[in-house]
mmCIF file of C-alpha atoms in Angstrom:
data_model
loop_
_atom_site.group_PDB
_atom_site.id
_atom_site.type_symbol
_atom_site.label_atom_id
_atom_site.label_comp_id
_atom_site.label_asym_id
_atom_site.label_seq_id
_atom_site.Cartn_x
_atom_site.Cartn_y
_atom_site.Cartn_z
ATOM 1 C CA MET A 290 -24.940 -11.881 2.592
ATOM 2 C CA LYS A 291 -21.292 -10.789 2.696
ATOM 3 C CA LEU A 292 -18.240 -11.088 0.481
ATOM 4 C CA HIS A 293 -16.266 -14.342 0.741
ATOM 5 C CA LEU A 294 -13.300 -12.961 2.661
ATOM 6 C CA GLN A 295 -10.829 -14.863 4.813
ATOM 7 C CA GLU A 296 -8.775 -13.185 7.489
ATOM 8 C CA ILE A 297 -5.249 -12.376 6.382
ATOM 9 C CA PRO A 298 -2.761 -14.494 8.389
ATOM 10 C CA ARG A 299 -0.903 -12.672 11.166
ATOM 11 C CA VAL A 300 2.520 -13.221 12.675
ATOM 12 C CA LYS A 301 4.222 -11.343 15.502
ATOM 13 C CA THR A 302 7.593 -11.313 13.760
ATOM 14 C CA ILE A 303 9.051 -13.229 10.813
ATOM 15 C CA THR A 304 12.456 -14.200 9.467
ATOM 16 C CA LYS A 305 13.478 -13.346 5.938
ATOM 17 C CA ALA A 306 13.576 -17.049 5.012
ATOM 18 C CA ASP A 307 10.073 -17.706 6.344
ATOM 19 C CA PHE A 308 8.663 -14.627 4.649
ATOM 20 C CA ILE A 309 10.090 -15.684 1.282
ATOM 21 C CA LYS A 310 8.959 -19.314 1.690
ATOM 22 C CA HIS A 311 5.456 -18.854 3.106
ATOM 23 C CA TYR A 312 4.298 -15.538 1.631
ATOM 24 C CA PHE A 313 6.439 -14.118 -1.176
ATOM 25 C CA LYS A 314 6.938 -17.274 -3.255
ATOM 26 C CA PRO A 315 3.269 -18.385 -3.020
ATOM 27 C CA GLN A 316 2.202 -14.711 -3.339
ATOM 28 C CA LYS A 317 0.013 -14.686 -0.231
ATOM 29 C CA PRO A 318 -0.664 -11.646 1.980
ATOM 30 C CA VAL A 319 0.398 -11.455 5.617
ATOM 31 C CA VAL A 320 0.247 -8.956 8.489
ATOM 32 C CA ILE A 321 3.426 -8.613 10.573
ATOM 33 C CA GLU A 322 2.453 -7.148 13.926
ATOM 34 C CA ARG A 323 5.780 -6.295 15.578
ATOM 35 C CA CYS A 324 8.123 -5.451 12.742
ATOM 36 C CA ILE A 325 8.965 -1.784 13.417
ATOM 37 C CA GLU A 326 9.064 -1.355 17.183
ATOM 38 C CA ASP A 327 12.730 -0.309 16.908
ATOM 39 C CA TRP A 328 11.887 2.545 14.512
ATOM 40 C CA PRO A 329 11.664 6.057 15.996
ATOM 41 C CA ALA A 330 8.502 6.326 13.893
ATOM 42 C CA PHE A 331 6.837 3.673 16.045
ATOM 43 C CA THR A 332 6.657 6.058 18.999
ATOM 44 C CA LYS A 333 6.843 9.424 17.194
ATOM 45 C CA TRP A 334 4.543 9.119 14.197
ATOM 46 C CA ASN A 335 1.025 10.345 14.853
ATOM 47 C CA LEU A 336 -1.085 13.137 13.375
ATOM 48 C CA ASP A 337 0.199 15.712 15.843
ATOM 49 C CA TYR A 338 3.815 14.941 14.909
ATOM 50 C CA ILE A 339 3.040 15.187 11.184
ATOM 51 C CA LYS A 340 1.395 18.551 11.821
ATOM 52 C CA GLN A 341 4.500 19.668 13.704
ATOM 53 C CA VAL A 342 7.053 18.708 11.008
ATOM 54 C CA ALA A 343 4.975 19.243 7.846
ATOM 55 C CA GLY A 344 2.244 21.691 8.856
ATOM 56 C CA ASP A 345 3.367 24.360 6.377
ATOM 57 C CA LYS A 346 3.316 21.996 3.382
ATOM 58 C CA THR A 347 0.480 22.301 0.853
ATOM 59 C CA VAL A 348 -0.877 18.798 0.268
ATOM 60 C CA PRO A 349 -2.984 17.311 -2.574
ATOM 61 C CA LEU A 350 -6.375 15.946 -1.485
ATOM 62 C CA TYR A 351 -8.622 13.359 -3.112
ATOM 63 C CA ASP A 352 -12.184 12.282 -2.378
ATOM 64 C CA ASP A 353 -14.500 9.536 -3.650
ATOM 65 C CA ARG A 354 -16.100 11.421 -6.545
ATOM 66 C CA PRO A 355 -16.383 9.351 -9.762
ATOM 67 C CA VAL A 356 -13.676 9.690 -12.400
ATOM 68 C CA ASN A 357 -14.352 12.522 -14.840
ATOM 69 C CA TYR A 358 -12.877 12.708 -18.330
ATOM 70 C CA LYS A 359 -11.424 16.132 -17.482
ATOM 71 C CA ASP A 360 -9.370 14.688 -14.627
ATOM 72 C CA GLY A 361 -5.686 14.255 -15.312
ATOM 73 C CA PHE A 362 -3.879 11.109 -14.163
ATOM 74 C CA ASN A 363 -3.868 11.254 -10.332
ATOM 75 C CA GLU A 364 -5.010 14.902 -10.459
ATOM 76 C CA ALA A 365 -5.925 16.250 -7.011
ATOM 77 C CA HIS A 366 -9.472 17.405 -6.210
ATOM 78 C CA ALA A 367 -8.342 20.052 -3.698
ATOM 79 C CA THR A 368 -5.317 21.317 -1.770
ATOM 80 C CA MET A 369 -4.828 22.392 1.835
ATOM 81 C CA LYS A 370 -2.040 23.130 4.295
ATOM 82 C CA MET A 371 -1.116 19.961 6.167
ATOM 83 C CA SER A 372 -1.782 21.711 9.497
ATOM 84 C CA ALA A 373 -5.355 22.508 8.435
ATOM 85 C CA TYR A 374 -5.829 18.999 7.050
ATOM 86 C CA VAL A 375 -4.735 17.363 10.317
ATOM 87 C CA ASP A 376 -7.113 19.661 12.214
ATOM 88 C CA LEU A 377 -9.901 18.578 9.849
ATOM 89 C CA LEU A 378 -9.102 14.864 10.321
ATOM 90 C CA LYS A 379 -9.236 15.219 14.093
ATOM 91 C CA SER A 380 -12.395 17.335 14.244
ATOM 92 C CA GLU A 381 -14.881 15.612 11.918
ATOM 93 C CA PRO A 382 -15.302 12.846 9.323
ATOM 94 C CA THR A 383 -14.046 13.881 5.891
ATOM 95 C CA LYS A 384 -13.818 12.186 2.506
ATOM 96 C CA TYR A 385 -10.547 13.931 1.756
ATOM 97 C CA ARG A 386 -7.506 11.658 1.548
ATOM 98 C CA ILE A 387 -3.848 12.092 0.681
ATOM 99 C CA PHE A 388 -2.177 9.397 -1.383
ATOM 100 C CA LEU A 389 1.211 8.874 -3.022
ATOM 101 C CA TRP A 390 2.816 11.673 -0.986
ATOM 102 C CA ASN A 391 6.582 11.239 -1.369
ATOM 103 C CA ILE A 392 8.106 11.948 2.027
ATOM 104 C CA LEU A 393 11.687 12.016 0.769
ATOM 105 C CA LYS A 394 10.762 14.891 -1.514
ATOM 106 C CA GLU A 395 8.351 16.718 0.789
ATOM 107 C CA VAL A 396 9.697 16.184 4.334
ATOM 108 C CA PRO A 397 13.224 14.682 4.257
ATOM 109 C CA LEU A 398 13.348 14.890 8.073
ATOM 110 C CA LEU A 399 10.896 11.979 8.299
ATOM 111 C CA GLN A 400 13.405 9.630 6.660
ATOM 112 C CA LYS A 401 15.405 9.644 9.912
ATOM 113 C CA ASP A 402 12.471 7.945 11.652
ATOM 114 C CA PHE A 403 12.476 4.663 9.714
ATOM 115 C CA SER A 404 14.754 2.183 7.968
ATOM 116 C CA PHE A 405 14.221 -0.150 5.049
ATOM 117 C CA PRO A 406 13.538 -3.625 6.481
ATOM 118 C CA ASP A 407 15.171 -6.663 4.906
ATOM 119 C CA PHE A 408 12.384 -8.992 3.806
ATOM 120 C CA GLY A 409 14.573 -10.547 1.112
ATOM 121 C CA LEU A 410 13.278 -8.192 -1.579
ATOM 122 C CA LYS A 411 15.087 -5.124 -2.910
ATOM 123 C CA LEU A 412 12.963 -2.121 -1.926
ATOM 124 C CA MET A 413 12.770 1.034 -4.048
ATOM 125 C CA LYS A 414 14.368 3.515 -1.664
ATOM 126 C CA SER A 415 13.344 6.604 -3.629
ATOM 127 C CA LEU A 416 9.628 5.878 -3.301
ATOM 128 C CA PRO A 417 8.403 5.780 0.305
ATOM 129 C CA MET A 418 4.830 7.078 0.001
ATOM 130 C CA LEU A 419 2.413 8.323 2.656
ATOM 131 C CA PHE A 420 -1.384 7.937 2.623
ATOM 132 C CA PHE A 421 -3.813 9.768 4.956
ATOM 133 C CA GLY A 422 -7.560 9.500 5.496
ATOM 134 C CA GLY A 423 -10.381 10.578 7.788
ATOM 135 C CA LYS A 424 -12.962 8.393 9.519
ATOM 136 C CA ASP A 425 -14.962 6.323 6.984
ATOM 137 C CA SER A 426 -13.042 7.688 3.969
ATOM 138 C CA HIS A 427 -12.006 5.002 1.504
ATOM 139 C CA THR A 428 -10.162 4.281 -1.705
ATOM 140 C CA PHE A 429 -11.790 2.686 -4.719
ATOM 141 C CA MET A 430 -10.902 -0.966 -5.210
ATOM 142 C CA HIS A 431 -7.754 -0.767 -7.319
ATOM 143 C CA TYR A 432 -4.369 -2.294 -8.003
ATOM 144 C CA ASP A 433 -1.092 -0.461 -8.504
ATOM 145 C CA ILE A 434 0.076 0.422 -11.996
ATOM 146 C CA ASP A 435 3.524 -1.124 -11.452
ATOM 147 C CA PHE A 436 2.352 -4.492 -10.028
ATOM 148 C CA ALA A 437 4.783 -3.957 -7.149
ATOM 149 C CA ASN A 438 5.152 -6.025 -4.012
ATOM 150 C CA ILE A 439 3.894 -3.583 -1.360
ATOM 151 C CA PHE A 440 4.667 -3.329 2.346
ATOM 152 C CA HIS A 441 2.027 -1.079 3.911
ATOM 153 C CA PHE A 442 2.913 0.269 7.386
ATOM 154 C CA HIS A 443 0.047 1.786 9.366
ATOM 155 C CA PHE A 444 0.197 4.565 11.965
ATOM 156 C CA GLU A 445 -2.462 5.889 14.357
ATOM 157 C CA GLY A 446 -5.909 4.330 14.580
ATOM 158 C CA LYS A 447 -7.432 1.498 12.562
ATOM 159 C CA LYS A 448 -7.759 0.794 8.851
ATOM 160 C CA GLN A 449 -9.779 -1.919 7.099
ATOM 161 C CA CYS A 450 -8.079 -3.594 4.126
ATOM 162 C CA ILE A 451 -9.832 -5.860 1.603
ATOM 163 C CA LEU A 452 -7.650 -7.638 -0.972
ATOM 164 C CA PHE A 453 -8.220 -9.760 -4.071
ATOM 165 C CA ASN A 454 -5.744 -11.611 -6.234
ATOM 166 C CA GLN A 455 -5.703 -10.869 -9.972
ATOM 167 C CA ASP A 456 -7.243 -14.305 -10.532
ATOM 168 C CA GLN A 457 -10.534 -12.845 -9.212
ATOM 169 C CA ASN A 458 -10.733 -10.184 -11.968
ATOM 170 C CA LYS A 459 -13.669 -11.802 -13.723
ATOM 171 C CA TYR A 460 -15.904 -11.233 -10.679
ATOM 172 C CA LEU A 461 -14.887 -7.679 -9.777
ATOM 173 C CA TYR A 462 -16.426 -5.486 -12.524
ATOM 174 C CA LYS A 463 -13.012 -4.275 -13.610
ATOM 175 C CA ILE A 464 -13.007 -1.098 -15.712
ATOM 176 C CA PRO A 465 -11.167 -1.727 -19.010
ATOM 177 C CA TYR A 466 -8.034 0.320 -19.726
ATOM 178 C CA SER A 467 -7.927 1.203 -16.046
ATOM 179 C CA LEU A 468 -6.700 0.078 -12.626
ATOM 180 C CA ILE A 469 -10.046 0.234 -10.788
ATOM 181 C CA THR A 470 -13.356 -1.589 -10.481
ATOM 182 C CA ARG A 471 -16.731 0.120 -10.828
ATOM 183 C CA GLU A 472 -16.563 3.090 -8.477
ATOM 184 C CA ASP A 473 -20.175 2.706 -7.338
ATOM 185 C CA ILE A 474 -19.470 -0.636 -5.619
ATOM 186 C CA ASP A 475 -19.284 -0.359 -1.834
ATOM 187 C CA PHE A 476 -16.878 -3.192 -0.998
ATOM 188 C CA SER A 477 -17.515 -2.790 2.721
ATOM 189 C CA ASN A 478 -21.227 -3.514 2.143
ATOM 190 C CA PRO A 479 -21.852 -4.598 -1.478
ATOM 191 C CA ASP A 480 -25.283 -4.769 -3.122
ATOM 192 C CA PHE A 481 -25.351 -8.299 -4.560
ATOM 193 C CA LYS A 482 -28.573 -7.646 -6.463
ATOM 194 C CA LYS A 483 -26.789 -4.952 -8.425
ATOM 195 C CA TRP A 484 -23.389 -6.701 -8.539
ATOM 196 C CA PRO A 485 -24.188 -10.446 -8.477
ATOM 197 C CA ALA A 486 -20.753 -11.602 -9.694
ATOM 198 C CA LEU A 487 -19.200 -10.412 -6.433
ATOM 199 C CA GLN A 488 -20.851 -13.380 -4.706
ATOM 200 C CA ASN A 489 -18.274 -15.590 -6.456
ATOM 201 C CA ALA A 490 -15.214 -13.515 -5.549
ATOM 202 C CA LYS A 491 -12.839 -14.856 -2.911
ATOM 203 C CA GLY A 492 -10.569 -12.417 -1.126
ATOM 204 C CA TYR A 493 -8.925 -11.379 2.120
ATOM 205 C CA ILE A 494 -9.652 -8.904 4.896
ATOM 206 C CA THR A 495 -7.868 -7.447 7.910
ATOM 207 C CA GLU A 496 -7.811 -4.440 10.210
ATOM 208 C CA LEU A 497 -4.441 -2.735 10.537
ATOM 209 C CA ASN A 498 -3.435 -1.135 13.838
ATOM 210 C CA HIS A 499 -0.629 1.267 14.681
ATOM 211 C CA GLY A 500 2.782 -0.208 13.912
ATOM 212 C CA GLU A 501 1.549 -3.180 11.873
ATOM 213 C CA VAL A 502 2.647 -3.890 8.307
ATOM 214 C CA LEU A 503 0.574 -5.557 5.598
ATOM 215 C CA TYR A 504 2.345 -7.365 2.754
ATOM 216 C CA MET A 505 0.341 -7.124 -0.499
ATOM 217 C CA PRO A 506 1.668 -9.394 -3.269
ATOM 218 C CA GLU A 507 2.184 -8.360 -6.876
ATOM 219 C CA GLY A 508 -0.862 -6.818 -8.533
ATOM 220 C CA TYR A 509 -3.254 -7.505 -5.639
ATOM 221 C CA TRP A 510 -6.439 -5.455 -5.684
ATOM 222 C CA HIS A 511 -6.888 -3.406 -2.509
ATOM 223 C CA TYR A 512 -9.691 -1.403 -0.933
ATOM 224 C CA MET A 513 -8.756 0.676 2.095
ATOM 225 C CA LYS A 514 -11.258 2.182 4.547
ATOM 226 C CA TYR A 515 -10.182 4.342 7.479
ATOM 227 C CA ILE A 516 -12.106 3.221 10.562
ATOM 228 C CA THR A 517 -10.496 6.112 12.435
ATOM 229 C CA PRO A 518 -8.346 9.005 11.150
ATOM 230 C CA GLY A 519 -4.825 7.801 10.446
ATOM 231 C CA PHE A 520 -2.063 7.373 7.907
ATOM 232 C CA SER A 521 0.165 4.723 6.365
ATOM 233 C CA MET A 522 3.462 4.431 4.519
ATOM 234 C CA SER A 523 4.110 2.091 1.612
ATOM 235 C CA LEU A 524 7.467 0.674 0.573
ATOM 236 C CA ARG A 525 7.586 -1.261 -2.683
ATOM 237 C CA SER A 526 9.625 -3.751 -4.660
ATOM 238 C CA ILE A 527 9.361 -4.311 -8.399
ATOM 239 C CA PRO A 528 7.458 -7.431 -9.542
ATOM 240 C CA LYS A 529 9.609 -10.537 -9.827
ATOM 241 C CA ASN A 530 7.174 -12.586 -11.931
ATOM 242 C CA PRO A 531 8.061 -11.884 -15.611
ATOM 243 C CA LYS A 532 4.370 -11.792 -16.604
ATOM 244 C CA ASN A 533 3.610 -9.205 -13.929
ATOM 245 C CA LEU A 534 6.651 -7.150 -14.928
ATOM 246 C CA ALA A 535 5.397 -7.184 -18.528
ATOM 247 C CA LYS A 536 1.942 -6.055 -17.362
ATOM 248 C CA ALA A 537 3.556 -3.233 -15.373
ATOM 249 C CA VAL A 538 5.497 -2.049 -18.435
ATOM 250 C CA TYR A 539 2.330 -2.208 -20.552
ATOM 251 C CA ASN A 540 0.325 -0.243 -17.965
ATOM 252 C CA ILE A 541 2.942 2.489 -17.659
ATOM 253 C CA ALA A 542 4.113 2.735 -21.270
ATOM 254 C CA ILE A 543 0.904 2.069 -23.215
ATOM 255 C CA MET A 544 -2.389 1.716 -21.321
ATOM 256 C CA ARG A 545 -2.134 4.916 -19.280
ATOM 257 C CA HIS A 546 -1.365 7.029 -22.349
ATOM 258 C CA PHE A 547 -4.027 5.342 -24.500
ATOM 259 C CA ASP A 548 -6.650 6.081 -21.847
ATOM 260 C CA THR A 549 -5.545 9.730 -21.641
ATOM 261 C CA ILE A 550 -5.795 10.110 -25.423
ATOM 262 C CA MET A 551 -9.264 8.533 -25.522
ATOM 263 C CA ARG A 552 -10.492 10.883 -22.771
ATOM 264 C CA LYS A 553 -9.347 13.841 -24.863
ATOM 265 C CA ILE A 554 -10.969 12.502 -28.034
ATOM 266 C CA LYS A 555 -14.258 11.109 -26.686
ATOM 267 C CA GLY A 556 -14.671 12.979 -23.406
ATOM 268 C CA GLN A 557 -17.221 11.648 -20.916
ATOM 269 C CA ASN A 558 -18.489 9.166 -23.527
ATOM 270 C CA TRP A 559 -15.242 7.239 -23.055
ATOM 271 C CA ILE A 560 -15.758 7.023 -19.283
ATOM 272 C CA ASP A 561 -19.389 5.970 -19.750
ATOM 273 C CA TYR A 562 -18.363 3.353 -22.328
ATOM 274 C CA LYS A 563 -15.793 1.837 -19.966
ATOM 275 C CA ASN A 564 -18.294 1.690 -17.094
ATOM 276 C CA LYS A 565 -20.793 -0.166 -19.306
ATOM 277 C CA GLN A 566 -18.106 -2.538 -20.556
ATOM 278 C CA ALA A 567 -17.159 -3.437 -17.001
ATOM 279 C CA ILE A 568 -20.649 -4.894 -16.519
ATOM 280 C CA LEU A 569 -20.841 -6.522 -19.948
ATOM 281 C CA ASN A 570 -17.393 -8.102 -19.635
ATOM 282 C CA THR A 571 -18.115 -9.440 -16.153
ATOM 283 C CA ASN A 572 -21.504 -10.871 -17.156
ATOM 284 C CA LYS A 573 -19.949 -12.523 -20.201
ATOM 285 C CA LYS A 574 -17.185 -14.189 -18.150
ATOM 286 C CA ILE A 575 -19.532 -15.615 -15.506
ATOM 287 C CA SER A 576 -22.349 -16.721 -17.848
#
C-alpha cells in the first residue's frame, strides 16, 4: 500500500496571468519545465561549477539524525569545505545536506547567473537559498516557518518531492510547537501499521529534473529526497492569505522562542513529550 499521491501538474511554460489564475489563487502546486533556459545558470550550474566558484567556502552540513534538545535552531551537525563536500557527493552516497545557504552572502558571483522571474508575486530578493544533497539523502517532512510561496529551481540530477497541503495536518503526525512531522516516518515508503493515519492523507508527488521549477503554495508540507546528487535554489514570496501571514508571524515571533525556552527548561523530556503528543493528537483527530 502506498500514500495517496497525485502527480503534480506540469507545463512547459506559463504566462503570469495563467499562473495566478490556475495555481496561485487556488493554491495548487505546479512544475514549470522550461522557465529558466535563458539563465546562464541553466548551462553553467552543476556540482563542478559550484566547486570552482565556492570550493574554498566552509559550508554547514545537516543529516537525518533526530532532533536533540541540545540542538540550536537550524544548528549544523558538521562543517566542510565546499570542494570536499562536492567530492563527497560525487564519490559515494552521503546523508549530509546543505540547506538555507544564502548565495548572495556567500558567493555573490552566482547572482549574475540568474534573474528573478515575474510570476506576478513580489519575490524576496535578499533571500535566494541553495540546498544540496547526496544520493538517497532526504529532508524530514516539514513546512517553512514563514508560510512563503516557494519557487524551487533544481539543478543537476533528479529529486523526488512529496507535498501536502496544511488541510492534511490531522493525518501527518505533526509535532506540536514545531514545523515537522514525526522524524521516524519514511515518507518514501511509510509503515502504515505504525502510522495508520497516513492512509487517509492526500498529497502530491513529482520528480524534478535539471532546470525545472516547482511552485509550492503557502505553508505546504514538503519532503525532498535526492535520487541523485544535486542541488536546488529557492526563491520566496511572503504569504498573501492573511491567516497564513498571521501564522508566519506567530511561528517566528512566539512559537520558535517558546520551543527554545522549553528545551532549555525540560531538556530531552520536552522532545519526547512532543513526539508522544504527535501520535496522541493524530489518533484523537481521526477517531
